[in-house]
XYZ file of C-alpha atoms in Angstrom:
92
model
C 3.905 -0.477 -20.189
C 0.547 0.481 -18.626
C 0.601 2.527 -15.440
C -1.950 1.846 -12.711
C -2.872 3.687 -9.552
C -4.809 1.988 -6.777
C -6.295 3.044 -3.474
C -6.518 0.268 -0.885
C -7.802 -0.223 2.646
C -6.185 -3.102 4.520
C -7.945 -4.478 7.594
C -7.039 -6.962 10.302
C -4.151 -6.786 12.732
C -2.206 -4.279 10.648
C -1.252 -1.583 13.156
C 1.556 -2.005 15.653
C 3.132 -4.779 13.562
C 5.377 -2.701 11.240
C 2.853 -2.981 8.407
C 3.391 0.586 7.140
C 7.183 0.444 7.267
C 7.192 -2.956 5.579
C 4.811 -1.650 2.893
C 7.199 1.225 2.196
C 10.094 -1.235 1.861
C 8.130 -3.533 -0.466
C 6.824 -0.671 -2.616
C 10.321 0.774 -3.000
C 11.706 -2.679 -3.829
C 9.057 -2.994 -6.549
C 9.721 0.533 -7.819
C 6.249 1.988 -7.248
C 5.365 5.416 -5.857
C 2.630 6.555 -3.498
C 1.985 6.532 0.235
C 0.710 4.512 3.200
C -0.834 5.600 6.527
C -2.724 4.306 9.559
C -6.418 5.082 9.920
C -8.127 5.806 13.256
C -10.270 2.654 12.944
C -7.212 0.357 12.994
C -6.970 -0.152 9.230
C -4.152 0.898 6.919
C -4.756 3.028 3.832
C -2.469 3.272 0.825
C -2.251 4.588 -2.702
C 0.292 3.143 -5.096
C 1.166 3.918 -8.696
C 3.402 2.100 -11.117
C 3.528 -0.553 -13.822
C 0.660 -3.044 -13.790
C 2.800 -6.036 -12.777
C 4.371 -4.174 -9.847
C 1.003 -2.927 -8.555
C -0.390 -6.448 -8.796
C 2.641 -7.732 -6.849
C 2.268 -5.049 -4.162
C -1.428 -5.841 -3.673
C -0.577 -9.544 -3.398
C 2.026 -8.703 -0.740
C -0.527 -6.504 1.089
C -2.802 -9.532 1.458
C -0.359 -11.044 3.966
C 1.988 -8.182 4.947
C 4.875 -8.620 7.375
C 5.130 -11.732 9.587
C 3.321 -10.268 12.639
C 0.348 -8.964 10.619
C -2.938 -10.827 10.269
C -4.684 -9.352 7.230
C -8.404 -10.023 6.923
C -9.096 -7.985 3.762
C -7.602 -5.737 1.117
C -10.249 -3.554 -0.522
C -8.635 -1.995 -3.586
C -10.071 0.242 -6.263
C -8.532 1.691 -9.389
C -7.769 5.414 -9.661
C -6.515 7.520 -12.535
C -2.692 7.669 -12.503
C -1.451 11.078 -11.367
C 2.205 10.908 -12.383
C 3.048 13.496 -9.713
C 4.823 11.414 -7.069
C 8.480 10.459 -7.148
C 8.759 8.110 -4.143
C 6.759 5.914 -1.784
C 6.207 7.639 1.560
C 4.983 6.819 5.040
C 2.337 9.335 6.084
C 1.254 10.036 9.638
């Protein structure tokens, strides 16, 4: 099973709508590791690593997020898997 790692910037109404907490829940449900945090410009940044199908599913979820979010874009790029993380965390 191929492992992928992605870095993504999510824009739109994604702060103040439980986007980060919901991303943590979805990533853990899918069994991927990494982190998510707010950016000063109002976007959300994340890195996620796991099996290809789970990363694809997480990115698809990120495109709509939780009910109160209004996502306008998800800009994702591939990174080399690190294999160093053991959980998905919310960063401040």
